[in-house]
Coordinates of C-alpha atoms in Angstrom, one line a residue:
M439 CA 97.8 187.1 107.6
L440 CA 97.0 190.3 105.1
S441 CA 97.0 190.0 101.3
Y442 CA 96.5 193.3 99.3
N443 CA 96.3 192.2 95.7
F444 CA 96.8 195.3 92.9
A445 CA 96.9 193.2 90.0
Y446 CA 94.8 193.9 87.1
G447 CA 93.7 191.1 84.3
G448 CA 95.5 191.9 81.0
A449 CA 98.3 194.3 82.6
T450 CA 101.3 195.2 80.9
T451 CA 104.2 196.8 82.8
N452 CA 104.2 200.1 81.0
A453 CA 101.2 200.9 78.8
S454 CA 102.9 203.6 76.9
L455 CA 105.8 200.6 75.9
V456 CA 103.4 197.6 75.6
A457 CA 99.6 198.5 75.2
P458 CA 97.3 196.0 77.1
Y459 CA 93.7 195.0 75.4
A460 CA 92.2 197.9 76.6
P461 CA 93.4 201.4 77.8
T462 CA 91.3 201.0 81.0
V463 CA 94.0 198.3 82.2
L464 CA 96.1 199.2 85.3
S465 CA 99.6 198.6 84.4
L466 CA 102.1 197.7 87.0
I467 CA 102.9 201.7 87.3
D468 CA 99.2 202.3 87.8
Q469 CA 99.4 199.5 90.5
V470 CA 102.2 200.8 92.2
N471 CA 100.6 204.2 92.2
Q472 CA 97.7 202.8 94.0
F473 CA 99.8 201.4 96.7
V474 CA 101.8 204.3 97.3
Q475 CA 98.5 206.1 97.6
Y476 CA 96.5 203.8 99.8
I477 CA 98.7 201.6 101.5
P478 CA 101.8 203.5 102.1
S479 CA 102.2 202.8 105.8
G480 CA 100.8 200.1 108.0
P481 CA 99.4 197.8 108.8
W482 CA 102.6 196.4 107.5
S483 CA 106.4 196.5 108.3
A484 CA 109.5 196.0 106.3
S485 CA 110.4 192.9 108.0
N486 CA 107.0 191.2 107.8
T487 CA 105.9 191.8 104.5
L488 CA 106.3 190.3 100.6
F489 CA 106.2 192.2 97.6
G490 CA 105.1 189.6 94.9
I491 CA 105.5 190.5 91.4
F492 CA 104.1 188.5 88.6
M493 CA 104.4 190.6 85.5
G494 CA 105.5 189.6 81.3
V495 CA 102.8 187.3 80.2
N496 CA 101.1 190.2 78.4
D497 CA 104.5 191.9 78.1
V498 CA 105.7 189.4 75.9
G499 CA 102.3 188.0 74.6
N500 CA 101.6 191.6 73.2
A501 CA 104.9 192.0 72.0
Y502 CA 107.3 189.1 70.8
Y503 CA 106.5 189.7 67.3
L504 CA 107.6 193.1 67.2
S505 CA 111.1 193.7 65.1
N506 CA 112.6 195.7 67.8
Y507 CA 111.6 193.3 70.6
T508 CA 115.1 193.5 72.2
T509 CA 115.3 196.9 72.4
V510 CA 111.5 197.3 73.9
L511 CA 112.3 194.4 76.1
G512 CA 115.2 196.6 77.7
Q513 CA 112.9 199.7 78.0
I514 CA 110.2 197.6 79.9
M515 CA 112.7 196.4 82.1
D516 CA 113.9 199.9 82.9
S517 CA 110.5 200.6 84.0
Y518 CA 109.7 197.5 85.9
F519 CA 112.7 197.9 88.1
A520 CA 112.0 201.8 88.5
E521 CA 108.6 200.6 90.0
V522 CA 110.4 198.2 92.1
Q523 CA 112.4 200.9 93.3
R524 CA 109.5 202.8 94.2
L525 CA 108.4 200.1 96.4
Y526 CA 111.9 199.7 97.8
D527 CA 111.5 203.4 98.7
A528 CA 108.3 203.3 100.0
G529 CA 109.9 200.6 102.9
G530 CA 109.5 197.2 100.9
R531 CA 112.6 195.2 101.4
N532 CA 111.3 191.2 100.7
F533 CA 110.9 190.9 97.0
L534 CA 109.5 187.8 95.2
F535 CA 109.7 187.7 91.4
L536 CA 107.7 185.3 89.4
S537 CA 109.3 184.6 85.7
V538 CA 107.0 184.3 82.4
P539 CA 105.6 180.8 82.0
P540 CA 105.6 179.0 78.9
T541 CA 102.5 180.4 77.6
Q542 CA 103.7 179.0 74.1
D543 CA 102.1 175.7 75.0
S544 CA 98.5 177.4 75.8
P545 CA 96.1 176.4 73.5
L546 CA 95.7 179.8 72.0
F547 CA 99.3 179.7 71.0
I548 CA 99.5 176.0 69.6
A549 CA 96.5 177.0 67.5
Q550 CA 98.8 179.6 65.6
G551 CA 101.5 177.0 64.8
T552 CA 104.9 176.2 65.8
A553 CA 106.5 179.3 63.9
V554 CA 104.5 181.2 66.3
Q555 CA 105.2 179.3 69.4
A556 CA 109.0 179.2 68.5
S557 CA 108.8 183.0 68.4
L558 CA 107.3 183.6 71.5
T559 CA 109.5 181.0 73.3
T560 CA 112.4 183.0 72.7
A561 CA 110.9 186.2 73.5
I562 CA 110.1 184.6 76.9
S563 CA 113.3 182.9 77.4
Q564 CA 114.8 186.4 76.9
Y565 CA 112.2 188.2 79.2
N566 CA 113.1 185.4 81.9
A567 CA 116.9 186.2 81.8
A568 CA 116.4 189.8 81.7
I569 CA 114.7 189.7 85.1
I570 CA 117.3 187.6 87.0
S571 CA 119.8 189.8 85.4
R572 CA 117.8 193.2 86.6
V573 CA 116.9 191.6 90.2
T574 CA 120.9 191.2 90.6
E575 CA 121.3 194.8 89.8
F576 CA 118.8 195.7 92.1
K577 CA 119.8 193.4 95.3
A578 CA 123.5 195.1 94.6
A579 CA 121.9 198.4 94.5
N580 CA 120.0 198.2 97.3
A581 CA 121.7 196.5 100.6
E582 CA 118.7 195.9 102.8
S583 CA 116.7 194.3 100.0
K584 CA 116.0 190.6 100.0
T585 CA 115.0 188.8 96.9
W586 CA 114.0 185.5 95.4
V587 CA 112.9 184.7 91.8
Y588 CA 110.5 181.7 91.1
D589 CA 110.7 180.0 87.9
T590 CA 107.1 179.4 86.9
Q591 CA 108.0 177.1 83.9
I592 CA 108.9 174.5 86.3
P593 CA 105.2 173.6 87.7
F594 CA 103.4 174.7 84.5
L595 CA 105.7 171.9 82.5
A596 CA 105.3 169.7 85.4
A597 CA 101.4 169.6 84.5
I598 CA 101.7 170.4 80.5
N599 CA 104.2 166.9 80.1
N600 CA 102.0 164.8 82.4
P601 CA 98.6 165.9 82.3
T602 CA 96.7 162.7 83.1
A603 CA 99.0 162.8 87.0
Y604 CA 96.7 165.7 87.5
G605 CA 93.6 164.8 86.5
S606 CA 93.6 166.6 82.9
A607 CA 92.6 164.4 79.9
D608 CA 95.5 166.0 77.8
A609 CA 97.4 169.1 77.9
T610 CA 95.3 171.1 75.9
C611 CA 92.2 170.7 77.9
I612 CA 90.0 173.4 78.4
N613 CA 87.2 173.8 81.4
A614 CA 85.8 176.9 83.0
D615 CA 85.1 174.6 85.7
G616 CA 88.8 175.3 86.7
V617 CA 89.5 171.9 88.1
S618 CA 88.6 169.4 85.2
C619 CA 91.8 170.6 82.8
L620 CA 94.9 172.2 82.9
W621 CA 93.1 175.5 81.3
W622 CA 90.3 177.2 82.3
N623 CA 90.4 179.1 78.9
N624 CA 92.7 178.9 76.1
Y625 CA 95.1 181.2 77.5
H626 CA 95.1 180.8 81.4
P627 CA 95.5 178.0 83.7
G628 CA 93.0 176.4 85.8
Q629 CA 93.3 175.5 89.5
I630 CA 95.6 173.0 89.1
I631 CA 98.8 174.9 87.6
H632 CA 97.4 177.6 90.2
K633 CA 98.1 175.4 92.9
L634 CA 101.4 173.7 91.7
V635 CA 102.4 177.3 91.6
A636 CA 101.4 178.4 95.2
Q637 CA 103.5 175.2 96.5
G638 CA 106.6 175.9 94.6
V639 CA 106.8 179.3 96.0
A640 CA 105.8 178.2 99.4
A641 CA 108.7 175.7 98.9
L642 CA 111.4 178.6 97.9
L643 CA 110.2 180.8 100.5
K644 CA 110.1 178.1 103.6
G645 CA 112.6 179.0 106.3
T646 CA 113.3 182.7 105.2
F647 CA 112.1 186.0 106.1
W648 CA 109.2 184.7 108.1

């Protein structure tokens, strides 16, 4: 099995809408550009390839506080699904979308207080609802597409709400070894949560196109 990873740390969907932490960060637009440029054909086919997109953490995290967040969110979704359409036009037919996890429960945002957490929670909910709505529209407009949406809130909250069951001392423990705590740093999860997400995705896709 081949895996092509175009992800870039800190990426937003469209850097002109939501700036990443550095101007050198490659947005979703840039990542799709790379795919179209370097792997437009083979060794893959529409029937045996899954296009997975896990965007939104940085879109929301860098924009949740904006007074016009709702407007910006609509623009982000326009850009997001314009790139999905480019992938479809390039031959992609199977698409997995991962929602934004509950980053308000990360040590980074816990430290900023409950008001900030509540604001971020609302923004994440709006983003995830928009993904579901846009996926429905995309599927209706592209009859050959197959789509799945995986709710990353489920595995994150499973670990956060019961950390000791997963070998972590508590829900805010941080360890750079990646295995002793739920969190690798104050914003990024460790291997425990990554494995739960992977298991959830595998269960969602079991018995589908492959």
